[in-house]
Short mmCIF file of N, CA and C in Angstrom, two decimals:
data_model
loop_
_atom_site.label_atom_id
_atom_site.label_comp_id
_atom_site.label_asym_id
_atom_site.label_seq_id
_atom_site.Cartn_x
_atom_site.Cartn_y
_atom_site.Cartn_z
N UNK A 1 -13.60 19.31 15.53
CA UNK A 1 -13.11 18.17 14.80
C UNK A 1 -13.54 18.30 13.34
N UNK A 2 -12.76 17.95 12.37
CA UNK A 2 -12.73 18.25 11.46
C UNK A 2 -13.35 16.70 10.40
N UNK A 3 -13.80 16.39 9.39
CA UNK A 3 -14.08 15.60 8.81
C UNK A 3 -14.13 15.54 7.46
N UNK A 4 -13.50 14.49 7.14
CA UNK A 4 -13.10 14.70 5.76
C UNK A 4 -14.07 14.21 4.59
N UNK A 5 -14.43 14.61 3.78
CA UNK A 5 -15.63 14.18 3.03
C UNK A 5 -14.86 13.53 1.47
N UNK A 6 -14.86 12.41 0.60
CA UNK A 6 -14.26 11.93 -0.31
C UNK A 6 -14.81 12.18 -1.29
N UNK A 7 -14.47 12.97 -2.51
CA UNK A 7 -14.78 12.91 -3.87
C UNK A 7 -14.73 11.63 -4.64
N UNK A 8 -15.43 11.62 -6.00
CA UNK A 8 -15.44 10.82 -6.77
C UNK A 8 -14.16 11.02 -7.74
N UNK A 9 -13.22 11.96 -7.55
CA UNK A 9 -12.07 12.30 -8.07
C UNK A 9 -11.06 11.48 -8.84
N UNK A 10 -10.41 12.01 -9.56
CA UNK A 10 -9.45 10.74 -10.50
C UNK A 10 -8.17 10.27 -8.83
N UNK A 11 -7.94 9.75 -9.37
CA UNK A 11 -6.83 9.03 -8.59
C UNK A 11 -5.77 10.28 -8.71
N UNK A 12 -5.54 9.99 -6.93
CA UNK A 12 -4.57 11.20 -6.77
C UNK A 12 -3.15 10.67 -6.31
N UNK A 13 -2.02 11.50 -6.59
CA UNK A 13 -0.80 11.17 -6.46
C UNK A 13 -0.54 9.94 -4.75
N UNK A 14 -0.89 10.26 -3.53
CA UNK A 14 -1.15 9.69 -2.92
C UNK A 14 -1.85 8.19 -2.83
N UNK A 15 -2.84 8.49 -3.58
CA UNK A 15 -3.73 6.87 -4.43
C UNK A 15 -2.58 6.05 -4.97
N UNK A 16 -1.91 7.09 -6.01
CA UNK A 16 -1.11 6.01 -6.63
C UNK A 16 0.04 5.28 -6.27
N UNK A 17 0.52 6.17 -5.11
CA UNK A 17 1.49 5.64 -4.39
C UNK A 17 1.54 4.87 -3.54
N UNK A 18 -0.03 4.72 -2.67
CA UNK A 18 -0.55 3.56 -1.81
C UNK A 18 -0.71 2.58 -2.82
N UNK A 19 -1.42 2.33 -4.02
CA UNK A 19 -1.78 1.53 -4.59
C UNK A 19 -0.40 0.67 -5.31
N UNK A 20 0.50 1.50 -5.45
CA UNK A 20 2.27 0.92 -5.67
C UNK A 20 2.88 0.13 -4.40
N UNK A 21 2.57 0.82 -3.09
CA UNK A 21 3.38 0.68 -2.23
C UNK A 21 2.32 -1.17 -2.04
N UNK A 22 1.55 -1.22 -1.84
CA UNK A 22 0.54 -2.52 -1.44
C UNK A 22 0.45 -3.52 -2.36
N UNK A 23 0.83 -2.76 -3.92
CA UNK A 23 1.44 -4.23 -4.52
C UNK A 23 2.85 -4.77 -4.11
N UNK A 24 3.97 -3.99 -3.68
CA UNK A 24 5.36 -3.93 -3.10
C UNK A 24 4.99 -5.10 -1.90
N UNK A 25 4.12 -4.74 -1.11
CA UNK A 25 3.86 -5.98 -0.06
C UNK A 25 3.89 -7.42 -0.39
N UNK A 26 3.66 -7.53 -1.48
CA UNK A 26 3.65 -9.17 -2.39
C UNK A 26 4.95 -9.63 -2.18
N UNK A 27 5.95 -9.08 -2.14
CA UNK A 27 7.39 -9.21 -1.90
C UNK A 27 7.84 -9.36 -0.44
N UNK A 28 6.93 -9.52 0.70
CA UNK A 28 6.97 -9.72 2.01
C UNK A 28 6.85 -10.60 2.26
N UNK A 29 5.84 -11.58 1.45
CA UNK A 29 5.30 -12.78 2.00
C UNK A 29 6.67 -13.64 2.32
N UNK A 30 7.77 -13.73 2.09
CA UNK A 30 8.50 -14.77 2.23
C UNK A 30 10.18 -13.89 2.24
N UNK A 31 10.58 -14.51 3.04
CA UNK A 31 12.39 -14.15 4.05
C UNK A 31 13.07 -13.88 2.68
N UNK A 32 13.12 -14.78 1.85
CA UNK A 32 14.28 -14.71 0.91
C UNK A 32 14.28 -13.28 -0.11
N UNK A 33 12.75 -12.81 -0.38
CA UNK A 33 12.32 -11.71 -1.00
C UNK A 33 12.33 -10.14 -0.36
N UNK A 34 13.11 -10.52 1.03
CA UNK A 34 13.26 -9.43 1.45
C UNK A 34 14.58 -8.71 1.77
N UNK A 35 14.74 -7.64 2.20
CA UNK A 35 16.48 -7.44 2.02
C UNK A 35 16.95 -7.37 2.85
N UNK A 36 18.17 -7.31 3.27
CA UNK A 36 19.00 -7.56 4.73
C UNK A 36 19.47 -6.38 4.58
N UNK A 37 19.17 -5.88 5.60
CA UNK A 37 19.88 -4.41 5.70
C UNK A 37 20.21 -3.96 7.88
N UNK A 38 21.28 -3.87 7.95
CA UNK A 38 21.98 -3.83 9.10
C UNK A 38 21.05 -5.02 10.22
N UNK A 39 21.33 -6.09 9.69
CA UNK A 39 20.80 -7.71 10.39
C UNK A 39 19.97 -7.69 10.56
N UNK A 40 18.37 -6.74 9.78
CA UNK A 40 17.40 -7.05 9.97
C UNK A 40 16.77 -7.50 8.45
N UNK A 41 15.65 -8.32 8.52
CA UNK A 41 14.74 -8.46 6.98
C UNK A 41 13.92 -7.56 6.83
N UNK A 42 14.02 -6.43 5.81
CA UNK A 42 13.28 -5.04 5.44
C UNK A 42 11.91 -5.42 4.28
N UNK A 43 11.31 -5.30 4.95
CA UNK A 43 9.95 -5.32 3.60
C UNK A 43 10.86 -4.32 2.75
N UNK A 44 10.32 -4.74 1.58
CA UNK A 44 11.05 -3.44 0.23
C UNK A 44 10.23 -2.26 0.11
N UNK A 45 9.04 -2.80 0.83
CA UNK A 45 8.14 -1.40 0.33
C UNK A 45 8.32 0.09 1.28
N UNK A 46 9.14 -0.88 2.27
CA UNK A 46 9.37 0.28 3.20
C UNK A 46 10.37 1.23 2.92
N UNK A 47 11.55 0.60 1.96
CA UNK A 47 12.42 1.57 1.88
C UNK A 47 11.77 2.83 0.57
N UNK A 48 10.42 2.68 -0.01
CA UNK A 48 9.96 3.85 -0.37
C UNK A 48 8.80 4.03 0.13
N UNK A 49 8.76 4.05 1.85
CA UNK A 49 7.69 4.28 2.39
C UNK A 49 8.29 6.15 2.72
N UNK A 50 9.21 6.44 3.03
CA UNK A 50 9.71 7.87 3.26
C UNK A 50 9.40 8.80 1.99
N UNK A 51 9.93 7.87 0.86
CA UNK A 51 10.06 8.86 -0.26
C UNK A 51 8.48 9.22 -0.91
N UNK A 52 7.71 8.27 -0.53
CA UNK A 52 5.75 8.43 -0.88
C UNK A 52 5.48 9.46 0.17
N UNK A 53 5.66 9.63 1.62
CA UNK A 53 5.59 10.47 2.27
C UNK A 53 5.88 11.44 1.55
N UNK A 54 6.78 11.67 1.00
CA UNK A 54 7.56 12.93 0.62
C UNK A 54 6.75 13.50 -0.76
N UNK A 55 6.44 12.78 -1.89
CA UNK A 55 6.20 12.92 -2.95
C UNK A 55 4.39 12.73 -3.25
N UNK A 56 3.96 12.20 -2.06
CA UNK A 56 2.49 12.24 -1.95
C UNK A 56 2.00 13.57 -1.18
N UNK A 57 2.56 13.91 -0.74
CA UNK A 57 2.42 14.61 0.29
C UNK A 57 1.42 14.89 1.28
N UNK A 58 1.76 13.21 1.87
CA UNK A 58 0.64 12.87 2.93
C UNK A 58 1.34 13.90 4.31
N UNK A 59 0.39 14.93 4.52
CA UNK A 59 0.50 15.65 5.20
C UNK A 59 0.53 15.01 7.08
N UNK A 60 1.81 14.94 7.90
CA UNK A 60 1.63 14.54 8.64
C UNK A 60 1.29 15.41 10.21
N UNK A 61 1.04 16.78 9.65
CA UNK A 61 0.41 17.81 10.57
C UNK A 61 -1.13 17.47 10.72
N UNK A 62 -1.83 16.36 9.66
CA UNK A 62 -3.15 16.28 9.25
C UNK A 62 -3.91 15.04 10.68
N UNK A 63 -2.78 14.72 10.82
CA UNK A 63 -3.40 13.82 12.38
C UNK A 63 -3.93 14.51 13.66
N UNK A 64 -4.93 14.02 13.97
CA UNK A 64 -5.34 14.61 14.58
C UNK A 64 -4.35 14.34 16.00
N UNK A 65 -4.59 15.13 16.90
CA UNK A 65 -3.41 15.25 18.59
C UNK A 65 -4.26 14.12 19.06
N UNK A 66 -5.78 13.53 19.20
CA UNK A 66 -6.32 12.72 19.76
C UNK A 66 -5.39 11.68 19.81
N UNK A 67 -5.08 11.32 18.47
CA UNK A 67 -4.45 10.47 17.82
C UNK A 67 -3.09 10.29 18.01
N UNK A 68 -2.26 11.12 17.36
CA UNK A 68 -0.62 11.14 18.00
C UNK A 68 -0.49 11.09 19.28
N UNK A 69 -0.80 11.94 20.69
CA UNK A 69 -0.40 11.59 21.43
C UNK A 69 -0.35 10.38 22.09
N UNK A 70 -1.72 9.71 21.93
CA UNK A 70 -1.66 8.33 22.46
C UNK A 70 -0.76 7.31 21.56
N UNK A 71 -0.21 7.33 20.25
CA UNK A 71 0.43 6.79 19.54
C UNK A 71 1.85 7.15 20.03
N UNK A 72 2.16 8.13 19.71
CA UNK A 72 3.26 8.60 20.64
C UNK A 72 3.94 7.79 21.98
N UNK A 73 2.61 8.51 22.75
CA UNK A 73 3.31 7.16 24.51
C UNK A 73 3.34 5.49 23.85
N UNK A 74 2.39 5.25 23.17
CA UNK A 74 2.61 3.73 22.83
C UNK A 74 3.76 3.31 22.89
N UNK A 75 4.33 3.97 21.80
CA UNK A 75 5.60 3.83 21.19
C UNK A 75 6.64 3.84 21.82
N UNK A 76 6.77 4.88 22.71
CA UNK A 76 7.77 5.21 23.60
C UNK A 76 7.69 4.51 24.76
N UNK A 77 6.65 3.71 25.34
CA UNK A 77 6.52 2.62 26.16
C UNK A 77 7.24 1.24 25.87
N UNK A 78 6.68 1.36 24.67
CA UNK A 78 7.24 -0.19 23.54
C UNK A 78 8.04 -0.33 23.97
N UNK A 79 9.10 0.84 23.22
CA UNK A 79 10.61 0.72 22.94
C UNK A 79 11.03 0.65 23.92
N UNK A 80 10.71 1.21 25.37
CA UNK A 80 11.42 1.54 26.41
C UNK A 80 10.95 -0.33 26.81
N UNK A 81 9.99 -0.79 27.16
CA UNK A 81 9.50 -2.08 27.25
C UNK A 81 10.80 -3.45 26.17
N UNK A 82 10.92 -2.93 25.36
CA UNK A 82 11.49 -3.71 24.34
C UNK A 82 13.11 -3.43 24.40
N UNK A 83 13.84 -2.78 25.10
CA UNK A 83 14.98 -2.62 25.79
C UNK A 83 15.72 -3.61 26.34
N UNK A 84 14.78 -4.44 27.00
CA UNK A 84 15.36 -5.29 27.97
C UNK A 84 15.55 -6.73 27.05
N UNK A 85 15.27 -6.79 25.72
CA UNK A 85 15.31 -8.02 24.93
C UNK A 85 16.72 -8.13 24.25
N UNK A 86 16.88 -9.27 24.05
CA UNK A 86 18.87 -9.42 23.73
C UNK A 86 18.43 -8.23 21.77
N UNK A 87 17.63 -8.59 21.21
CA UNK A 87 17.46 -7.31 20.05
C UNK A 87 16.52 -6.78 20.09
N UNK A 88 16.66 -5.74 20.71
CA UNK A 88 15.67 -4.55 20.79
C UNK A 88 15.20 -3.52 19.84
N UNK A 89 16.29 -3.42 18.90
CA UNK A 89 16.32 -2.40 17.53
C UNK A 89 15.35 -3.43 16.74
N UNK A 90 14.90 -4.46 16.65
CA UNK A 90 14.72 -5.46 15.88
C UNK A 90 13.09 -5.13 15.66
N UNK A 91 12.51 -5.19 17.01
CA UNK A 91 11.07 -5.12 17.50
C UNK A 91 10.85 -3.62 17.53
N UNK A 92 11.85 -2.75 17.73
CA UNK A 92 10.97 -1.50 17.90
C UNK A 92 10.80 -0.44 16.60
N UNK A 93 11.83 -1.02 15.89
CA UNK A 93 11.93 -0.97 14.10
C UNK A 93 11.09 -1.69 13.34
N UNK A 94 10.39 -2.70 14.01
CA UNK A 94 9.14 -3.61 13.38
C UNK A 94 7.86 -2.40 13.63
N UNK A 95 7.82 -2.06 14.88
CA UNK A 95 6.43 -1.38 15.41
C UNK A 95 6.31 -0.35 14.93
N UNK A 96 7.90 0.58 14.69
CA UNK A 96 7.99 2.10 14.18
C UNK A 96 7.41 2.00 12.91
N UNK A 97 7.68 0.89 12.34
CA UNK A 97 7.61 0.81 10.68
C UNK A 97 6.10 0.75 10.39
N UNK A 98 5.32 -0.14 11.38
CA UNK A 98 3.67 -0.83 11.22
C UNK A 98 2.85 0.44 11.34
N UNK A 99 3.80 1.79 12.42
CA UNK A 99 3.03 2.86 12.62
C UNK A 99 3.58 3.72 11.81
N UNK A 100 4.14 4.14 10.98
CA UNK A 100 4.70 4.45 9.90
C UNK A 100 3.80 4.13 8.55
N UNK A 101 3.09 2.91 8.34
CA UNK A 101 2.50 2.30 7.35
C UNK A 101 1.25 2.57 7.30
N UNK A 102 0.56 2.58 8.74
CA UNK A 102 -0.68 2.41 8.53
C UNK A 102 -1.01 3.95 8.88
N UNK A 103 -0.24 4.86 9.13
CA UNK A 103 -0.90 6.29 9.21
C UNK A 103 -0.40 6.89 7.66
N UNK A 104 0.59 6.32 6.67
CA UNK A 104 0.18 6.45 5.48
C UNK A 104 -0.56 6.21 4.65
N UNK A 105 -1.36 4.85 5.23
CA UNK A 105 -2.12 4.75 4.05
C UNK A 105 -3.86 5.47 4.49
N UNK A 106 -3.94 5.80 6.15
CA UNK A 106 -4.85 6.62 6.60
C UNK A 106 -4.94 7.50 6.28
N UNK A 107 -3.70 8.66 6.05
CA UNK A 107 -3.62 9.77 5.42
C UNK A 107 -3.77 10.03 4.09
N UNK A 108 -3.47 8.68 3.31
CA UNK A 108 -3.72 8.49 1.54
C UNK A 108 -4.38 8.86 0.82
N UNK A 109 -5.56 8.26 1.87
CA UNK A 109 -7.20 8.07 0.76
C UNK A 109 -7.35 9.94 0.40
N UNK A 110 -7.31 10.37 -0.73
CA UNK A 110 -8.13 11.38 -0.90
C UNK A 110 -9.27 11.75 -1.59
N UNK A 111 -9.64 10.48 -2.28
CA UNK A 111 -10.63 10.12 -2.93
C UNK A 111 -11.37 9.24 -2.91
N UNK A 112 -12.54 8.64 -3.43
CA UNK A 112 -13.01 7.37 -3.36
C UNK A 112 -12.18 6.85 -4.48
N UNK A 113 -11.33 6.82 -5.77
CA UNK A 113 -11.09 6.14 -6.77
C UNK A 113 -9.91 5.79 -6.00
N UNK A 114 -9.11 6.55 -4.95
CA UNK A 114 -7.92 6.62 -4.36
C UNK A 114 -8.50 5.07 -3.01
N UNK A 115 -9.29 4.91 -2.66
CA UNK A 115 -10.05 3.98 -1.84
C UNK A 115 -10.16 2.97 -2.80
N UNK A 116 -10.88 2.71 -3.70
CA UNK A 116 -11.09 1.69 -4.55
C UNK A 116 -9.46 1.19 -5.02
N UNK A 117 -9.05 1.85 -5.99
CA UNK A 117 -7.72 1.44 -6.37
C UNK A 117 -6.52 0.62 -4.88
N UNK A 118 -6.62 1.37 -3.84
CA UNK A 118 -5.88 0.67 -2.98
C UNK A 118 -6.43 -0.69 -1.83
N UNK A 119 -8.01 -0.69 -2.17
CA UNK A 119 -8.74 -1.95 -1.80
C UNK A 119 -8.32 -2.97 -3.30
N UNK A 120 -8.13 -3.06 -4.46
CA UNK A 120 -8.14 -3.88 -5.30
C UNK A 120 -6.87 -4.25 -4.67
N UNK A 121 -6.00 -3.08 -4.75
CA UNK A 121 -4.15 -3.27 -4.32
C UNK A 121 -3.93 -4.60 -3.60
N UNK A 122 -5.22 -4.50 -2.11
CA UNK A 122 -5.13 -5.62 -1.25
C UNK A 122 -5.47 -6.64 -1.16
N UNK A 123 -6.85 -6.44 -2.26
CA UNK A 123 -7.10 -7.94 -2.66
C UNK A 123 -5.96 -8.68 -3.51
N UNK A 124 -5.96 -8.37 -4.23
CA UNK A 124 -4.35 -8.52 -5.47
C UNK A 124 -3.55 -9.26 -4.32
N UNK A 125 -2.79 -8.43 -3.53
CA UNK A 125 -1.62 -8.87 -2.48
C UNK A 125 -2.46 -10.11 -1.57
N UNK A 126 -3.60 -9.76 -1.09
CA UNK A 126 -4.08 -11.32 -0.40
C UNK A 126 -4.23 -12.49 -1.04
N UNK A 127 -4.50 -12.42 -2.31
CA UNK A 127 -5.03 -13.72 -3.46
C UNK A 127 -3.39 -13.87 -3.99
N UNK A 128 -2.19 -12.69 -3.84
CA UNK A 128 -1.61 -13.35 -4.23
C UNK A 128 -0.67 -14.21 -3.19
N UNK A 129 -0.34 -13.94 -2.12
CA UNK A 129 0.15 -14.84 -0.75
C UNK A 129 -0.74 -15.83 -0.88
N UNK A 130 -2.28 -16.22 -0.84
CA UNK A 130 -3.26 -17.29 -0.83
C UNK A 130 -2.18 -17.76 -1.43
N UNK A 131 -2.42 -17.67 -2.59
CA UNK A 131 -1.91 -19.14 -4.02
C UNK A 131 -1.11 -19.46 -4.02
N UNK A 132 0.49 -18.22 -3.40
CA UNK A 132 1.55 -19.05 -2.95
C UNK A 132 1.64 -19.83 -2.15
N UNK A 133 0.66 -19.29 -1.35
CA UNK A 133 1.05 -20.21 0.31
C UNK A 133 0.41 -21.96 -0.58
N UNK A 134 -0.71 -21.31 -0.98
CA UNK A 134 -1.56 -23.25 -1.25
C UNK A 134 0.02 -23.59 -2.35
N UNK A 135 0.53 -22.72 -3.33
CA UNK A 135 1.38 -23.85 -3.91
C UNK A 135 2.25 -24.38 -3.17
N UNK A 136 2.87 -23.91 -1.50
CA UNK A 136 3.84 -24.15 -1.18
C UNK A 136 3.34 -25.02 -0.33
N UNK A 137 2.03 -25.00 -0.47
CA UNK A 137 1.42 -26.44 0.51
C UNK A 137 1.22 -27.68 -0.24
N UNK A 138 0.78 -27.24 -1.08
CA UNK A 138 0.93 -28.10 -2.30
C UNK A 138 2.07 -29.52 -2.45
N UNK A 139 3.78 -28.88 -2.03
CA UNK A 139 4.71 -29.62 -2.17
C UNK A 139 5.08 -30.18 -0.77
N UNK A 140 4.10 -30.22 0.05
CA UNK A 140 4.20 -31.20 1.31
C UNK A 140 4.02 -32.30 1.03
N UNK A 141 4.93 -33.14 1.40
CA UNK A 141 4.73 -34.96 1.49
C UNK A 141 4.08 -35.53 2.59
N UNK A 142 4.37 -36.83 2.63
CA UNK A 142 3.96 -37.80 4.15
C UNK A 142 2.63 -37.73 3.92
N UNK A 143 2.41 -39.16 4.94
CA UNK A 143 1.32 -40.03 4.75
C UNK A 143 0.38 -39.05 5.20
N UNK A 144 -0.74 -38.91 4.75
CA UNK A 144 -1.61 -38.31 5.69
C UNK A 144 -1.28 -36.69 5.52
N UNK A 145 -1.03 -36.15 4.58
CA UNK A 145 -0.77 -34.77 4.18
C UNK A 145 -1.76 -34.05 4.10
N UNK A 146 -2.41 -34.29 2.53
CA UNK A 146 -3.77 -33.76 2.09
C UNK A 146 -4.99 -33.86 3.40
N UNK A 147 -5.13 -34.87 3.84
CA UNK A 147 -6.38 -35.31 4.95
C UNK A 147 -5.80 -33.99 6.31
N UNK A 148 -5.06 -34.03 6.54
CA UNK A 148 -4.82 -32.91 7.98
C UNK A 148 -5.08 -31.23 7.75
N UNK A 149 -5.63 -30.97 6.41
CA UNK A 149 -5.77 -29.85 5.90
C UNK A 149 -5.04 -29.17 5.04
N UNK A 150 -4.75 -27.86 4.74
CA UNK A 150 -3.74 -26.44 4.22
C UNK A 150 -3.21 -25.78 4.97
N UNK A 151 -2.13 -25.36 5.11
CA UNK A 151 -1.95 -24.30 6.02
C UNK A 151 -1.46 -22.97 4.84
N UNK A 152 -2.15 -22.39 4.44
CA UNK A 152 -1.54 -21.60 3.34
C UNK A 152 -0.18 -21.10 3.36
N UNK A 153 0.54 -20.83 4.62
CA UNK A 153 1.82 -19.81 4.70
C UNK A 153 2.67 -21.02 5.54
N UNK A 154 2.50 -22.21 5.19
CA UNK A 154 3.08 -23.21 5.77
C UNK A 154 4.84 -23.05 4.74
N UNK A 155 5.69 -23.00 5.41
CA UNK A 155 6.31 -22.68 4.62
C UNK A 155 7.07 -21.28 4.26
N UNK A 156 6.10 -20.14 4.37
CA UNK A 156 6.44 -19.11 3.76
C UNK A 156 6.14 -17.79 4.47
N UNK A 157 5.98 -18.28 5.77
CA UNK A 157 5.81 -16.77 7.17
C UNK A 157 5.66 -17.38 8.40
N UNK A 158 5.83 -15.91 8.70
CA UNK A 158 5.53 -16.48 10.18
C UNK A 158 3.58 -15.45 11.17
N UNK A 159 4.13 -15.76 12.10
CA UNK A 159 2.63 -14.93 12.12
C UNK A 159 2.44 -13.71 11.79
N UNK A 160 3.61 -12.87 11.62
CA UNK A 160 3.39 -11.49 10.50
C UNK A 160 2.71 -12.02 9.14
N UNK A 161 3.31 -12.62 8.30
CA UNK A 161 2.77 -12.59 7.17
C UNK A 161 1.15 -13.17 7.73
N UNK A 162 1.04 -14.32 8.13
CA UNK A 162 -0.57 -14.30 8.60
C UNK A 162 -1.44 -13.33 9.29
N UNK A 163 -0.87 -12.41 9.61
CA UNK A 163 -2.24 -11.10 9.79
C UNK A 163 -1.88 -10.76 8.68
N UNK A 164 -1.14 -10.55 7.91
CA UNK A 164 -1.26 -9.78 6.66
C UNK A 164 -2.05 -10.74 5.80
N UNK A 165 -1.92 -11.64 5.96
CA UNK A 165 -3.17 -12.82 4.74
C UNK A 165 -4.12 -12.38 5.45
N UNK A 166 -4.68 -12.44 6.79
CA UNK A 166 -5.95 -12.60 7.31
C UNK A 166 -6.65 -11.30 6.90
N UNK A 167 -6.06 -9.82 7.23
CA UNK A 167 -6.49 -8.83 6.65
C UNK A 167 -6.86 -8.88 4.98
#
């Protein structure tokens, strides 16, 4: 097994493209900001999630088999599991995409400045969903509004966007 050790290195093409692609997520928080493409709502960042693959050149021979194969059957369980739902392309194009995302930005880091820069990325994208969500809580009425609490994403997701705030 192999282990990868991180330099203090300038920010590498990969860095910069995670750190692009995770401000692009800011544009998820809410339905209307996203694009319709063959009846589904596409995060935007995904449609240059292929071309960062390509131009970062997050090497995807670099996974380890521990790893893919069990990702692999997942997947192919899912989908086969997710068949029997009236939209099935819907959910298994959600999961392809989440495993698509998060083994890019695993494969990303090649540096620590490449780590730092795409941890700010996420704070940025969490503080900025926070403040929308509180402004969009903000414009709730009725008696007894303020006293029942915030719901930050009241309004503006559904429980996707809330693991993405909670992370």
């Amino acid at each position: 097994m192999t282990v990868r050790t991180l330099t203090r290195a300038s920010l590498s093409t990969a860095g910069k493209w995670g750190f692009f692609l995770i401000l692009l997520m800011v544009f998820s928080f809410k339905a209307d900001l996203r694009l319709q493409i063959a009846g589904l709502l596409v995060h935007p960042y995904l449609l240059l999630l292929p071309l960062a693959y390509l131009l970062a050149q997050v090497s995807v021979n670099a996974i380890p088999q521990k790893v893919t194969v069990p990702l692999l059957l997942f997947f192919i369980v899912f989908s086969l599991a997710a068949l029997q739902n009236i939209n099935p392309l819907s959910e298994i194009f959600k999961v392809g995409a989440s495993l698509a995302t998060f083994l890019f930005f695993a494969f990303s880091v090649k540096s620590e400045k490449d780590f730092e820069w795409m941890s700010w990325g996420l704070m940025i994208c969490a503080a900025t969903i926070g403040v929308l969500g509180f402004l969009v809580g903000e414009e709730t009425t009725g008696v007894g509004a303020r006293l029942s609490g915030i719901n930050v994403l009241e309004g503006i997701g559904n429980k996707n966007a809330q693991s993405l705030f909670t992370l």
